[in-house]
Coordinates of C-alpha atoms and ligand atoms in Angstrom, one line a residue:
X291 CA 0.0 0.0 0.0
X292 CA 1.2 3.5 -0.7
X293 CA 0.4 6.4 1.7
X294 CA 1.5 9.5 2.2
X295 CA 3.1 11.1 5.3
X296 CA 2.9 14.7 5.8
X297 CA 5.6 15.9 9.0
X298 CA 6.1 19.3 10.7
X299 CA 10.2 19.8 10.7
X300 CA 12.1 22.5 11.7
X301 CA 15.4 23.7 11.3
X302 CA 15.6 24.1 7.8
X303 CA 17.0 27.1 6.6
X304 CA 17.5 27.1 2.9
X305 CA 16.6 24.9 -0.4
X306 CA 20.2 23.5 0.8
X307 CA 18.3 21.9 3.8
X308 CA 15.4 20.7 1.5
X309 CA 17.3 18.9 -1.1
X310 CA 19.5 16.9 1.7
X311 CA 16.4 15.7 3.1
X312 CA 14.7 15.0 -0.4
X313 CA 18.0 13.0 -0.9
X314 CA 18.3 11.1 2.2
X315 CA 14.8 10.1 2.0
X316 CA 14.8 9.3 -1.6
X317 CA 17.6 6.6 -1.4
X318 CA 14.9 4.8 1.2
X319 CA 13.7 1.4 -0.2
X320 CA 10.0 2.2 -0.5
X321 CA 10.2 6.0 -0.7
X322 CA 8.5 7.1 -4.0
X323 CA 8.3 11.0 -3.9
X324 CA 9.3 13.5 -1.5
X325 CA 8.4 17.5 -1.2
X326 CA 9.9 19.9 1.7
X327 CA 9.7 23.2 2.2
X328 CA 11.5 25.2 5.0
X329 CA 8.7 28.3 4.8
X330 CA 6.2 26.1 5.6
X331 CA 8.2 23.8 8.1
X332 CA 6.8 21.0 6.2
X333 CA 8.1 17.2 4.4
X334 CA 5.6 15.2 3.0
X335 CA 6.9 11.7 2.1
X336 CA 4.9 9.4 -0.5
X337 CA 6.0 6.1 0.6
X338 CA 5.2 2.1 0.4
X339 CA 3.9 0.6 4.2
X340 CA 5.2 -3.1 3.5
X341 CA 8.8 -1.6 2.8
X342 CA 9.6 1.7 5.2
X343 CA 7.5 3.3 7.6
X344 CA 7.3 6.6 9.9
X345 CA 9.9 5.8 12.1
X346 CA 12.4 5.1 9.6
X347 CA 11.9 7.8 8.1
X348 CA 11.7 10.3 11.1
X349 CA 14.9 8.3 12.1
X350 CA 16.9 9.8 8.9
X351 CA 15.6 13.5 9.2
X352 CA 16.4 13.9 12.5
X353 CA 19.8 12.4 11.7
X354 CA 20.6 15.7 9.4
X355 CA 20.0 17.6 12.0
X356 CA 16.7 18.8 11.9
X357 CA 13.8 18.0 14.6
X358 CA 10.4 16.3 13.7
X359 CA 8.1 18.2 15.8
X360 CA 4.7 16.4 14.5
Ligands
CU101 CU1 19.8 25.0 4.6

């Protein structure tokens, strides 16, 4: 099944910040399409449930750095 996973994150400051967590979560098994944007404090994550799920995936944003904050 694919859903989609929309997260609050902060501590981007630039498309720099957006395109390292578009690239970490893109080389995810399972993650299909991902959008951020550090205006909005916002990374939504289109992504498979049998192969990845949230915490995986809140695992390797807040290992750049940034927080998940819901
Ligand atoms: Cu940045």
């Amino acid at each position: 099944m694919v859903e989609n996973l929309t997260l609050s994150v902060s501590g981007m400051t630039c498309g720099g910040c957006e395109n390292a967590v578009k690239r970490t979560l893109l080389k995810l098994d399972g993650v299909h399409d991902v959008t951020a944007s550090h205006r909005d404090r916002v990374v939504t994550v289109r992504y498979e449930t049998d192969k990845v799920g949230p915490a995986t995936i809140h695992g390797r944003i807040e290992s750049l750095g940034y927080k998940v904050t819901g």
